[in-house]
Tab-separated table of C-alpha atoms in Angstrom:
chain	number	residue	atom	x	y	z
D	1	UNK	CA	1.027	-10.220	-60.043
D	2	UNK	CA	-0.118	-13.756	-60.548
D	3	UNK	CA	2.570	-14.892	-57.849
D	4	UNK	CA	1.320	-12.541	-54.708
D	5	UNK	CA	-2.185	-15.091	-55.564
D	6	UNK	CA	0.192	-17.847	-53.749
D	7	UNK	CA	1.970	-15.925	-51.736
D	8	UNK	CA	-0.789	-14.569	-49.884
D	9	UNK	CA	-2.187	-17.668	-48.764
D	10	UNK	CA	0.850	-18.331	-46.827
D	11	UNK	CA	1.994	-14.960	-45.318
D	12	UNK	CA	-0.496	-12.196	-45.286
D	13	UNK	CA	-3.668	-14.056	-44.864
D	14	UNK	CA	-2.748	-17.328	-43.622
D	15	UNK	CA	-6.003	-19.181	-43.290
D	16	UNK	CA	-4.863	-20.613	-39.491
D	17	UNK	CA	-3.357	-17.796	-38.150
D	18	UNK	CA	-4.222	-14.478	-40.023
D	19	UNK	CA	-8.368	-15.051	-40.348
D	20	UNK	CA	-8.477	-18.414	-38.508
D	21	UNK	CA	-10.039	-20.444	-40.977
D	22	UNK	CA	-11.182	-24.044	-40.949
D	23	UNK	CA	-9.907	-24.395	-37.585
D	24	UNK	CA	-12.784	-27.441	-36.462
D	25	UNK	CA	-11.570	-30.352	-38.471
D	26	UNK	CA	-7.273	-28.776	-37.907
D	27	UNK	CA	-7.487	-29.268	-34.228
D	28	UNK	CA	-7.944	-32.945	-33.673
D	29	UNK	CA	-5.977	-33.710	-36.059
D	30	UNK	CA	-2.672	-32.217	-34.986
D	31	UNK	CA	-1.412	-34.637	-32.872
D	32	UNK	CA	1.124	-36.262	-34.838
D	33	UNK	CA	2.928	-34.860	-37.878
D	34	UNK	CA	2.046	-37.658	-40.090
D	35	UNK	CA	-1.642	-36.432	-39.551
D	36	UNK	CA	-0.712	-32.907	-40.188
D	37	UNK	CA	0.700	-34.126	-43.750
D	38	UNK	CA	-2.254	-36.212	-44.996
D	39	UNK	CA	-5.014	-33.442	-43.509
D	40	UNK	CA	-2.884	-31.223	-45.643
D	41	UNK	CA	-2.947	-33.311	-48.795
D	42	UNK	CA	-6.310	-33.593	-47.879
D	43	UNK	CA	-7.213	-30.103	-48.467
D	44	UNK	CA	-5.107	-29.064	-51.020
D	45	UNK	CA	-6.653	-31.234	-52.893
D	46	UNK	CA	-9.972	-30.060	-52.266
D	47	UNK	CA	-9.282	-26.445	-52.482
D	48	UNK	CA	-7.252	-26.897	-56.105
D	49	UNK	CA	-10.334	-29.245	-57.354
D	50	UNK	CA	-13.472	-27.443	-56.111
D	51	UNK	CA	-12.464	-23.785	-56.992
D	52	UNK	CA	-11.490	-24.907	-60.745
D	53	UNK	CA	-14.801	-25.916	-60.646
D	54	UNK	CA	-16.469	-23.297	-59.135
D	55	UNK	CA	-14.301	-20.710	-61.688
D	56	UNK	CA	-15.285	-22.678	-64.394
D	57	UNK	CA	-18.651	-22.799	-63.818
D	58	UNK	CA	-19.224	-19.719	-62.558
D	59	UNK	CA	-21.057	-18.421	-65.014
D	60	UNK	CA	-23.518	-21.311	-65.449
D	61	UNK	CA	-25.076	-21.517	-61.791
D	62	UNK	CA	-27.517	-19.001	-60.811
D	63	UNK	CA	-26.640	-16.765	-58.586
D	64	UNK	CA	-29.774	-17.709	-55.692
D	65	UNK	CA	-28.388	-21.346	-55.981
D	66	UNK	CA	-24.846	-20.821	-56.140
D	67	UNK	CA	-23.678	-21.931	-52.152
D	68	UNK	CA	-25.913	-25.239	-52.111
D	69	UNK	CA	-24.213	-25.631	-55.914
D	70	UNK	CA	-20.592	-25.055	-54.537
D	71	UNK	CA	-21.450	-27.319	-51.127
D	72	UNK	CA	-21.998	-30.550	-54.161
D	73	UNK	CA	-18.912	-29.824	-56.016
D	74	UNK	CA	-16.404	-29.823	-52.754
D	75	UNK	CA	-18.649	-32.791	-51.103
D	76	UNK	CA	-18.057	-34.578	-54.703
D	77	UNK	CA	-13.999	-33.632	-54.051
D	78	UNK	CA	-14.152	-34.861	-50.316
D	79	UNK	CA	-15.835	-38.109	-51.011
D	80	UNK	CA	-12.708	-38.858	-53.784
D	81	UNK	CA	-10.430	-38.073	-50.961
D	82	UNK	CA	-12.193	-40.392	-48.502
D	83	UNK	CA	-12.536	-43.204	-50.614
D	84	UNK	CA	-8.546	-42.624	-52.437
D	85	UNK	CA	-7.757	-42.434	-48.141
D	86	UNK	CA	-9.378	-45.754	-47.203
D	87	UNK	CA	-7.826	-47.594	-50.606
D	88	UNK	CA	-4.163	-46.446	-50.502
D	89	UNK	CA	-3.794	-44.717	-46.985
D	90	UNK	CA	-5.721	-47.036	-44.535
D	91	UNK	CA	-3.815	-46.585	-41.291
D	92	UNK	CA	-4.157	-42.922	-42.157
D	93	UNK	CA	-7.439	-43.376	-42.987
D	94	UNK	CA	-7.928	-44.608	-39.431
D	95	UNK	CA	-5.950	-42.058	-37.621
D	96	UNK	CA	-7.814	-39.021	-39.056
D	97	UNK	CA	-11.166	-41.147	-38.771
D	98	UNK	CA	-14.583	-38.875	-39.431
D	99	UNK	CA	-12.190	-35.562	-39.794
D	100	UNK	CA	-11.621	-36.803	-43.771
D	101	UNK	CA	-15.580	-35.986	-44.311
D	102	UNK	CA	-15.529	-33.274	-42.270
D	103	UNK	CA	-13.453	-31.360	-44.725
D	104	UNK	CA	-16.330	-30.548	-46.405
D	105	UNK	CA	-17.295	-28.143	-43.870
D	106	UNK	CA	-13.844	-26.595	-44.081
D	107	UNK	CA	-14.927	-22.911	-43.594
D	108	UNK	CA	-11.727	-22.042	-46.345
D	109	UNK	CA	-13.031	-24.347	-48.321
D	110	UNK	CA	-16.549	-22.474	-48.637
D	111	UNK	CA	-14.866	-19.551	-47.737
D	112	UNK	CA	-12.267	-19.287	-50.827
D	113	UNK	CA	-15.206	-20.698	-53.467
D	114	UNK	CA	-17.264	-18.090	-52.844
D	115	UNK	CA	-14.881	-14.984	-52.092
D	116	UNK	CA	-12.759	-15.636	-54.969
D	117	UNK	CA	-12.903	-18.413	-57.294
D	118	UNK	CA	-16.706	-17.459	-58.065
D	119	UNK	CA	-15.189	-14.376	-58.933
D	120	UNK	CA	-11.588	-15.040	-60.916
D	121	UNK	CA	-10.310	-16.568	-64.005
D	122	UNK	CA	-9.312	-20.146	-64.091
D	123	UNK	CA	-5.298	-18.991	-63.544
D	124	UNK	CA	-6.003	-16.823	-60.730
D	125	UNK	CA	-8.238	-19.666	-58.914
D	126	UNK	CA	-6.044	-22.106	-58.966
D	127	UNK	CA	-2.665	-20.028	-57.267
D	128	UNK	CA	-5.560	-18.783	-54.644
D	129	UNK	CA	-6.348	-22.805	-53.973
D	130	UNK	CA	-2.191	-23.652	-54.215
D	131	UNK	CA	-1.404	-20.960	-51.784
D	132	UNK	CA	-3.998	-21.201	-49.428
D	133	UNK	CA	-4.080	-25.185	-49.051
D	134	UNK	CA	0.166	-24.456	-48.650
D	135	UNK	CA	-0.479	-22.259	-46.273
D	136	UNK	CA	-2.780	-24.255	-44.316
D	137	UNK	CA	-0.529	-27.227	-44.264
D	138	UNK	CA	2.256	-25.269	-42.524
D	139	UNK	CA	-0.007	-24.518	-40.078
D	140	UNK	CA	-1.103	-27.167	-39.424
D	141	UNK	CA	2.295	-28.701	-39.439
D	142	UNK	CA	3.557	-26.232	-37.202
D	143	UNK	CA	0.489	-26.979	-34.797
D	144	UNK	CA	1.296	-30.518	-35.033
D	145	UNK	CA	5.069	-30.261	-34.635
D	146	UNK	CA	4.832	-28.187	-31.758
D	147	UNK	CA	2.359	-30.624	-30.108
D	148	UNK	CA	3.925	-33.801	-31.168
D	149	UNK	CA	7.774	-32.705	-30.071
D	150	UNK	CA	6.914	-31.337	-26.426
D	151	UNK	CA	4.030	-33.753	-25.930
D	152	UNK	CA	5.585	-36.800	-26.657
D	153	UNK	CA	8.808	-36.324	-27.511
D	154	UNK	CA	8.901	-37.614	-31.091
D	155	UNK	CA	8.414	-37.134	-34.775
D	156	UNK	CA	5.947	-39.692	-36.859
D	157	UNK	CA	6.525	-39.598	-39.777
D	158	UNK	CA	5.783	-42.356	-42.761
D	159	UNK	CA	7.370	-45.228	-42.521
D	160	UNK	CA	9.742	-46.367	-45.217
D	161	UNK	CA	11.271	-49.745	-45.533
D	162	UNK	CA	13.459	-49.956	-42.134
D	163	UNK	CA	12.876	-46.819	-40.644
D	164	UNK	CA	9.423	-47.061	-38.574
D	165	UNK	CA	8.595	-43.530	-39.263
D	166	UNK	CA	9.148	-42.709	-35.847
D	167	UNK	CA	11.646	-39.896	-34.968
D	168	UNK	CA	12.707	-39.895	-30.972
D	169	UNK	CA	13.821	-36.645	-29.501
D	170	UNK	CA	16.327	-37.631	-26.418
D	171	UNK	CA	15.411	-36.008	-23.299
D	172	UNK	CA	12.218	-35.607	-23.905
D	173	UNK	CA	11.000	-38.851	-25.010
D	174	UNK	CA	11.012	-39.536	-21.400
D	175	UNK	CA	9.592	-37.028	-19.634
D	176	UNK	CA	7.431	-35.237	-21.849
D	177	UNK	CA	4.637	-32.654	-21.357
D	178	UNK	CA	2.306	-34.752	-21.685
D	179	UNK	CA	-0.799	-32.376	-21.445
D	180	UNK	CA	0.148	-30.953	-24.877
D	181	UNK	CA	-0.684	-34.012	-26.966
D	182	UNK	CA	-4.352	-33.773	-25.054
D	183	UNK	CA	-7.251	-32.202	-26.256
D	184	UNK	CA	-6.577	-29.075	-24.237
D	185	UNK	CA	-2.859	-28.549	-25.662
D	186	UNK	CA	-4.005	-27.693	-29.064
D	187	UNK	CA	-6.318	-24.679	-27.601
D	188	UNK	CA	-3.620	-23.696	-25.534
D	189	UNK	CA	-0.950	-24.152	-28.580
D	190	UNK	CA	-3.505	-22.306	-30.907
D	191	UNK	CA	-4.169	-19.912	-28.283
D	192	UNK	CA	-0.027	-18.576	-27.619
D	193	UNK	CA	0.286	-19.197	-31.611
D	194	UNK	CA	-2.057	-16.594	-32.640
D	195	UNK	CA	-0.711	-13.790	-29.748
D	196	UNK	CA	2.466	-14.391	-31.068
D	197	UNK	CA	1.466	-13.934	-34.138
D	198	UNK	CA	-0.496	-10.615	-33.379
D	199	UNK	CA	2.496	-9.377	-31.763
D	200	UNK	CA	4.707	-9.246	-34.556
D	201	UNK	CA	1.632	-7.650	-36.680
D	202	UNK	CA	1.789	-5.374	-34.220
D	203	UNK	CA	5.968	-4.745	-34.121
D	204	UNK	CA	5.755	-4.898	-37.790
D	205	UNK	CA	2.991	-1.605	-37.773
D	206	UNK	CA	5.151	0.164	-35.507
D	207	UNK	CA	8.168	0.191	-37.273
D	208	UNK	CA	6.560	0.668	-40.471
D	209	UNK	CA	5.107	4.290	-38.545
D	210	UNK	CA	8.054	4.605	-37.035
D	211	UNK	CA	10.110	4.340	-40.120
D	212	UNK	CA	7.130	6.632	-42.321
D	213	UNK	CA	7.462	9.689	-39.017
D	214	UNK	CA	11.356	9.125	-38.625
D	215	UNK	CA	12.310	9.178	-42.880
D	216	UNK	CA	9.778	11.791	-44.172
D	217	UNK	CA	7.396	11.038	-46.932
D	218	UNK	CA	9.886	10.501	-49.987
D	219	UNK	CA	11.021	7.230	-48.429
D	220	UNK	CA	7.198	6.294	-47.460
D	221	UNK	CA	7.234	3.675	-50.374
D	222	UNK	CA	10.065	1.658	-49.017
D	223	UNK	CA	8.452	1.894	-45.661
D	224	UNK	CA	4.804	0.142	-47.180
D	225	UNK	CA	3.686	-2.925	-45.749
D	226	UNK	CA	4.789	-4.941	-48.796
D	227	UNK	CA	8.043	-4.648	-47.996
D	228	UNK	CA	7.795	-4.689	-44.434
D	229	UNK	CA	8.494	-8.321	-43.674
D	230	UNK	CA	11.816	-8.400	-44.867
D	231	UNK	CA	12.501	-5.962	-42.047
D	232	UNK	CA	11.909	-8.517	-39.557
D	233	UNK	CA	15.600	-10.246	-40.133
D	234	UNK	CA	17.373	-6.930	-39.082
I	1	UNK	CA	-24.820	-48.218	-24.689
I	2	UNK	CA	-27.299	-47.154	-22.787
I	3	UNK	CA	-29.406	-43.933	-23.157
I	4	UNK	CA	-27.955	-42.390	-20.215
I	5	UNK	CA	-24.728	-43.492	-21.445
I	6	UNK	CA	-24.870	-41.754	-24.654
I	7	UNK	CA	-26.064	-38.592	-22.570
I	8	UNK	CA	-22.507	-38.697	-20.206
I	9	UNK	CA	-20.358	-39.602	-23.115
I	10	UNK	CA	-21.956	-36.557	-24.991
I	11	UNK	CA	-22.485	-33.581	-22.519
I	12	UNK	CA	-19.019	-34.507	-20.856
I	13	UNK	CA	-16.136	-37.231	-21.845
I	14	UNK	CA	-16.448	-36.568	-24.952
I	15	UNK	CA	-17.783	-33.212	-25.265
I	16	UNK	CA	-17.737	-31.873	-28.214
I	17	UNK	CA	-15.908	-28.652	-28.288
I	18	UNK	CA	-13.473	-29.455	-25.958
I	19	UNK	CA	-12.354	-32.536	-26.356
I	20	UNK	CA	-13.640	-32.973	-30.330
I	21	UNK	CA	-13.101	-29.134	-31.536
I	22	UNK	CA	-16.283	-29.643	-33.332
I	23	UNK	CA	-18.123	-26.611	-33.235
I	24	UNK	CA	-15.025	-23.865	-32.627
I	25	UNK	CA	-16.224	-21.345	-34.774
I	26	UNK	CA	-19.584	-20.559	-33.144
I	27	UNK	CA	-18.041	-21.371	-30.005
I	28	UNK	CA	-15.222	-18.477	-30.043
I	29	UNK	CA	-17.180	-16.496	-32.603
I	30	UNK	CA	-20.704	-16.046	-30.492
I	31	UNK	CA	-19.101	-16.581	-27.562
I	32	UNK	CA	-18.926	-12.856	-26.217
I	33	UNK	CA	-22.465	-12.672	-24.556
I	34	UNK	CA	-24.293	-14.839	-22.515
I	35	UNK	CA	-27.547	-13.684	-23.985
I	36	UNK	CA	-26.551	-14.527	-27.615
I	37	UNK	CA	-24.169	-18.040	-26.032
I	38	UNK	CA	-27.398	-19.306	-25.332
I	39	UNK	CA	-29.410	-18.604	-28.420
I	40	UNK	CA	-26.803	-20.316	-30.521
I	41	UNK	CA	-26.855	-22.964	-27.652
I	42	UNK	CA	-30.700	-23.723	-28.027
I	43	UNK	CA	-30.634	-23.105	-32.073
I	44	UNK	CA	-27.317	-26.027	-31.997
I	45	UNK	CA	-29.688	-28.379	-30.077
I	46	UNK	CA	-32.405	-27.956	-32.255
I	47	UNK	CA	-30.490	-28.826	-35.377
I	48	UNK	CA	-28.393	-31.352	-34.432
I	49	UNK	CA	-31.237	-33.352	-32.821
I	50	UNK	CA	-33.273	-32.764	-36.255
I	51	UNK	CA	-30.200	-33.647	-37.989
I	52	UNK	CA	-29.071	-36.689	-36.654
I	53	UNK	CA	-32.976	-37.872	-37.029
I	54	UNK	CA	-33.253	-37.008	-40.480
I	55	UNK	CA	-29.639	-38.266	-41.512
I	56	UNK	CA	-30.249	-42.079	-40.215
I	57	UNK	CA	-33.329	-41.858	-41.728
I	58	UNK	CA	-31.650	-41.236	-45.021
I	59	UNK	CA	-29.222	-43.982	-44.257
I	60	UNK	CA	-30.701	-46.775	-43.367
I	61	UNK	CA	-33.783	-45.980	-45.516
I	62	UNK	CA	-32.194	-44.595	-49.247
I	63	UNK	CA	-28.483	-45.055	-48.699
I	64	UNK	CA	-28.048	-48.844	-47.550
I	65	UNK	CA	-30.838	-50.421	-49.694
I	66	UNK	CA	-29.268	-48.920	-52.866
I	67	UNK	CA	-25.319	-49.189	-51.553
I	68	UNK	CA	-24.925	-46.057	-51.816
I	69	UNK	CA	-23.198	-45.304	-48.870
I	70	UNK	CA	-20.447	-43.628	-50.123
I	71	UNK	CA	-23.085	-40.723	-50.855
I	72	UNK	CA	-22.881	-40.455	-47.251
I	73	UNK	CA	-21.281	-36.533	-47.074
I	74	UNK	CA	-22.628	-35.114	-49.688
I	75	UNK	CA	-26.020	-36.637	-48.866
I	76	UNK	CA	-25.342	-35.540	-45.048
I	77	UNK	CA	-24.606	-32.025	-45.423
I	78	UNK	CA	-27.297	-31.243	-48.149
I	79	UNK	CA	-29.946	-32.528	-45.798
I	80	UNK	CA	-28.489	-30.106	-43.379
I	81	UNK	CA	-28.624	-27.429	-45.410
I	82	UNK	CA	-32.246	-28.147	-46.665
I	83	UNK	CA	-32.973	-28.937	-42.607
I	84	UNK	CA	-32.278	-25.767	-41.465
I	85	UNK	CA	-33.620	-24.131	-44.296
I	86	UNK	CA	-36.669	-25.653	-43.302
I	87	UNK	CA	-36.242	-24.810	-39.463
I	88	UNK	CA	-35.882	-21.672	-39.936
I	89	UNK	CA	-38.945	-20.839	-42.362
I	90	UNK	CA	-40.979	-22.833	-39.699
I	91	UNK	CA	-39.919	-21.197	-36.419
I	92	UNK	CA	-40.647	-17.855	-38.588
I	93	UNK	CA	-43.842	-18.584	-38.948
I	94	UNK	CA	-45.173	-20.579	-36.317
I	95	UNK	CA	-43.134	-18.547	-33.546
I	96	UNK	CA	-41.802	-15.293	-34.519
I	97	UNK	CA	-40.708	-14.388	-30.979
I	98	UNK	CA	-38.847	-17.339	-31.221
I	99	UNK	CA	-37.172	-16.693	-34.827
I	100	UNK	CA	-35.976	-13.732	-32.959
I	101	UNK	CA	-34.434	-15.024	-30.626
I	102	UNK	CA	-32.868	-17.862	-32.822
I	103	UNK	CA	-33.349	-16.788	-36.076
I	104	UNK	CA	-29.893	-14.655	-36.631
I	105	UNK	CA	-27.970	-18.005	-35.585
I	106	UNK	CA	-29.769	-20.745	-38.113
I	107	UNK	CA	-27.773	-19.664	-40.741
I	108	UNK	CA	-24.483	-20.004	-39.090
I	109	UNK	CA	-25.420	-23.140	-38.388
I	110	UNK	CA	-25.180	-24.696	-41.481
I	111	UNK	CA	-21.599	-25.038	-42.080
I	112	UNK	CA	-21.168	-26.161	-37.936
I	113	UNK	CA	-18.621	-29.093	-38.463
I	114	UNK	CA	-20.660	-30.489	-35.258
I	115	UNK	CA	-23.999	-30.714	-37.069
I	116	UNK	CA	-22.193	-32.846	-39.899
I	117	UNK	CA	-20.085	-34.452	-37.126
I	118	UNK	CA	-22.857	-35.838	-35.073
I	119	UNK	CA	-24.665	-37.265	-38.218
I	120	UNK	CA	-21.025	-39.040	-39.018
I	121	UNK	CA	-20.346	-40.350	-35.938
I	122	UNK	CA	-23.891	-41.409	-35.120
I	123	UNK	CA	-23.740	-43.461	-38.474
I	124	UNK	CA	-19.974	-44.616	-37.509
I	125	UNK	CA	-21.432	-45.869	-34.154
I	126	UNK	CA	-24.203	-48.312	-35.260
I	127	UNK	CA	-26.825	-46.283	-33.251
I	128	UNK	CA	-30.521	-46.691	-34.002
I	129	UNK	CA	-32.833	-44.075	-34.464
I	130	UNK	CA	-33.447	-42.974	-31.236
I	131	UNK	CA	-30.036	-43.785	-29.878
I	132	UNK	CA	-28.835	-41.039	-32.528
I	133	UNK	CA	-31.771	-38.592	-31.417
I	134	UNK	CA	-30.717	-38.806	-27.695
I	135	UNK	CA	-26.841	-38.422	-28.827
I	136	UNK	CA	-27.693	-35.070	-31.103
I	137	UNK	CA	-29.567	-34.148	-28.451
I	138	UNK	CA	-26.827	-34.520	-25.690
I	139	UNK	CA	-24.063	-33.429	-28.230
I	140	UNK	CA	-26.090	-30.300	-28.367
I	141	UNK	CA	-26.529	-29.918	-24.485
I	142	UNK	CA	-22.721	-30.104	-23.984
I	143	UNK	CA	-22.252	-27.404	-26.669
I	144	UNK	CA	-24.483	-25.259	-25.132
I	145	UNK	CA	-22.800	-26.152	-21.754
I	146	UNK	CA	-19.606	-25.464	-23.038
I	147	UNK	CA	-20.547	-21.997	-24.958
I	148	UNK	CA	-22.354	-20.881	-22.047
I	149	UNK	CA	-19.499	-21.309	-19.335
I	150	UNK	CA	-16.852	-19.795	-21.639
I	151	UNK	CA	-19.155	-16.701	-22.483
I	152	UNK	CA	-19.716	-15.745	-18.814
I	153	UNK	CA	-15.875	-16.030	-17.777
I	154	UNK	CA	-15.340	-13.623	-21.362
I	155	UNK	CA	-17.589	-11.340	-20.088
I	156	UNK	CA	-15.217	-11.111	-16.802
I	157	UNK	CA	-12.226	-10.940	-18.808
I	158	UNK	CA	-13.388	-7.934	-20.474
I	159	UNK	CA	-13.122	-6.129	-17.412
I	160	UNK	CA	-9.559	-7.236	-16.556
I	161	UNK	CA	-6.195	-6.200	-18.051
I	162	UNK	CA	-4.665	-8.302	-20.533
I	163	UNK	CA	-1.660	-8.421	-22.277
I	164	UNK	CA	-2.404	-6.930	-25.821
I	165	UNK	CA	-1.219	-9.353	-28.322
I	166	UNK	CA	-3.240	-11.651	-26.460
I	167	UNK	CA	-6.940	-10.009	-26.755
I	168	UNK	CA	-9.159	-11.210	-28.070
I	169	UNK	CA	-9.505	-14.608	-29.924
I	170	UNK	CA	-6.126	-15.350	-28.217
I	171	UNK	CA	-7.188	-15.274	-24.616
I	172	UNK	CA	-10.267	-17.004	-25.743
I	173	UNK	CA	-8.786	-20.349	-26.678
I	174	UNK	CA	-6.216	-20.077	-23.854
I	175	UNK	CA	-9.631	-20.417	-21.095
I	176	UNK	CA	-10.555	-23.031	-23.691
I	177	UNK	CA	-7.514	-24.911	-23.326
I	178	UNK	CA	-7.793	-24.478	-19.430
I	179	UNK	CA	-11.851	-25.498	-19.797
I	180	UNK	CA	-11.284	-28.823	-21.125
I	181	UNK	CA	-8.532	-29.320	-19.089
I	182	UNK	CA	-11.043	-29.213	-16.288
I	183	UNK	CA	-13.459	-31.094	-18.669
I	184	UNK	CA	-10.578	-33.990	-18.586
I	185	UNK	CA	-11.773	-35.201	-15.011
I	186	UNK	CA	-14.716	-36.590	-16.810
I	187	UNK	CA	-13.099	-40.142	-18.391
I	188	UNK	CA	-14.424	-43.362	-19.347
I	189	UNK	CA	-13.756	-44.439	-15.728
I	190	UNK	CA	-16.301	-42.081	-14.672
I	191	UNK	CA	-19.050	-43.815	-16.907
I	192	UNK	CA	-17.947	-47.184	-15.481
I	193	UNK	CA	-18.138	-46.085	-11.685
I	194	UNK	CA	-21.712	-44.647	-12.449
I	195	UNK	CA	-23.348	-46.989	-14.536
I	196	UNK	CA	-21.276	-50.147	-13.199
């Protein structure tokens, strides 16, 4: 049971592409991958820290007080990423610029505090905050990837002794699309991400009709929608 | 920079939904109606001028004589949330016809990444008071010239066929994407033609 905690965050209710969470501070981000990665770190961070918290304490803060309560404890959470950022990470730091602090107005942030950790034991919390921050760092990734390969025709990546960090795709190093590393490519990337991703919610519901109409109602089990996904490979 | 500067750089190079993506949830979430665009348009200018007032007032008055600035978020966004607390009970008061009108967006508000963002970069910038009143003030304007557009061209999509797996939210940031890149004719070159 505990496992489907994680698992959810990065399938069924992907915070970017199932309910479109915290999408403000993702966008600008996404440019490079190297972005993508320490946004990510970012965040997971903050979830995992600020809903033990708020599990812990969930039973000390009054109920009338309990979102201006929750608001301190992930502020407290960003600030120790901002400062750790600007020690260790500066060129990072830099690149993500006033999007660090804006974390705290991560709507999953919020969002997972108060529909679930303010509600859950400490276990149970802390999968949520795993699977959800995992989940949001593929998507972002996969934002970023997209946006970074087509747009200008490389990887970033960090840098490590020799290696610059720098991956160049030939072919398109030269003559990328350029428009998709501006602002409006990540609308438009966000935009075709989310009907594709509606489409196959929407092949996956057929089928699973499809397969419930065609098979008769002994087989309805194997037809459910927790086992639909795996159909997808056929 | 000059006032007028800060107003451009605001409203349109650097506007902040489309070019920033402060702001998106409001922006694709209230963005349905025209009516309702510009309620949340007039309720965003309200608060973020307020906002970026009070926050430089807490920063150069509490936060740099004690070096405390790295308070600075959690400071930030609880004055926000006390701000339009404040607003809110105020306008209800004072003005109910106008805490109708308003009133259902305040809350929403709150957790606006470009309330918090204007307050950031205002402080980032070096702006003084009023500098960081006129930029919450034109940060606001270009939201509400952003939400507005995109709600009147959503009203026309909802008359016209689109694919399915794109209705919705979908289409929405696809005229977003197409909106700023209209919005990218506005550049720095711009200010420097029309200021000099």
């Amino acid at each position: 049971m505990l496992y489907k905690e994680f698992t959810k965050g990065i399938f069924r209710e992907n915070p970017i592409f199932i309910i479109l969470l915290g999408l403000c501070p993702t966008l600008a981000v996404s440019t490079q991958v190297v972005n993508a990665l320490g946004m990510g770190a970012g965040v997971i961070f903050v979830l995992i820290g600020s809903e033990i918290f708020v599990s812990l304490l969930k039973d000390f803060i009054p109920e009338k007080i309990r979102i201006p309560s929750f608001i301190v404890i992930i502020a407290s959470f960003v600030t120790i990423v901002d400062l750790v950022m600007q020690a260790y990470a500066p060129s990072l730091s830099r690149s993500l610029g006033v999007f660090v602090q804006l974390i705290v107005v991560n709507c999953i942030i919020l969002g997972r505090a108060e529909a679930f950790a303010s509600k859950r034991r400490l276990g149970e919390s802390l999968l949520d905050a795993l699977g959800m921050g995992v989940g949001f760092t593929l998507g972002l990734l996969l934002i970023s990837a997209i946006r970074e390969i087509l747009g200008s025709g490389t990887i970033t990546l960090f840098a490590v002794g020799n290696f610059d960090g720098v991956i160049q795709i030939p072919g398109l190093s030269s003559q990328p699309a350029r428009v998709l590393a501006l602002a409006p490519g990540a609308l438009l990337v966000i935009g075709f991400l989310k009907a594709f991703f509606n489409w196959l919610e929407m092949r996956r519901e057929q089928r699973a009709a499809f397969a419930v109409a065609g098979r008769g109602s002994t087989s309805q089990l194997a037809a459910s929608p927790d086992t639909a996904p795996a159909g997808g490979a056929s | 920079m000059s006032y007028i500067g800060i107003i451009i750089t605001f409203v349109f190079i650097n506007n902040f939904i489309l070019t920033q993506f402060l702001g998106l949830c409001p922006f694709i979430g209230v963005s349905r109606k025209t009516d309702s665009a510009v309620g949340m348009g007039f309720a965003v200018i309200f608060v973020m001028s307020m906002a970026s007032l009070a926050t430089w007032a807490v920063y150069h008055w509490v936060l740099v004589p004690l070096h405390i600035e790295y308070l600075q978020t959690i400071s930030f966004i609880l004055i926000i949330a006390a701000l339009v607390q404040l607003v809110e009970m105020v306008i209800m008061k004072i003005s109910p016809p106008l805490y109708k009108a308003l009133g259902i967006y305040l809350p929403l508000i709150t957790t606006n990444c470009a309330v918090l963002g204007i307050a950031l970069i205002a402080v980032r910038s070096d702006y003084n008071a009023l500098e960081s009143f006129v930029a919450g003030i034109a940060a606001g304007l270009g939201f509400l010239l952003a939400i507005v557009v995109m709600s009147t061209i959503r009203e026309r999509l909802d008359r016209e066929w689109v694919p399915k797996p794109f209705r919705g939210v979908p289409i929405a940031f696809i005229t977003a994407g197409l909106m700023a890149l209209a919005f990218m004719a506005f550049d720095k070159a711009l200010l420097k033609n029309l200021l000099g």
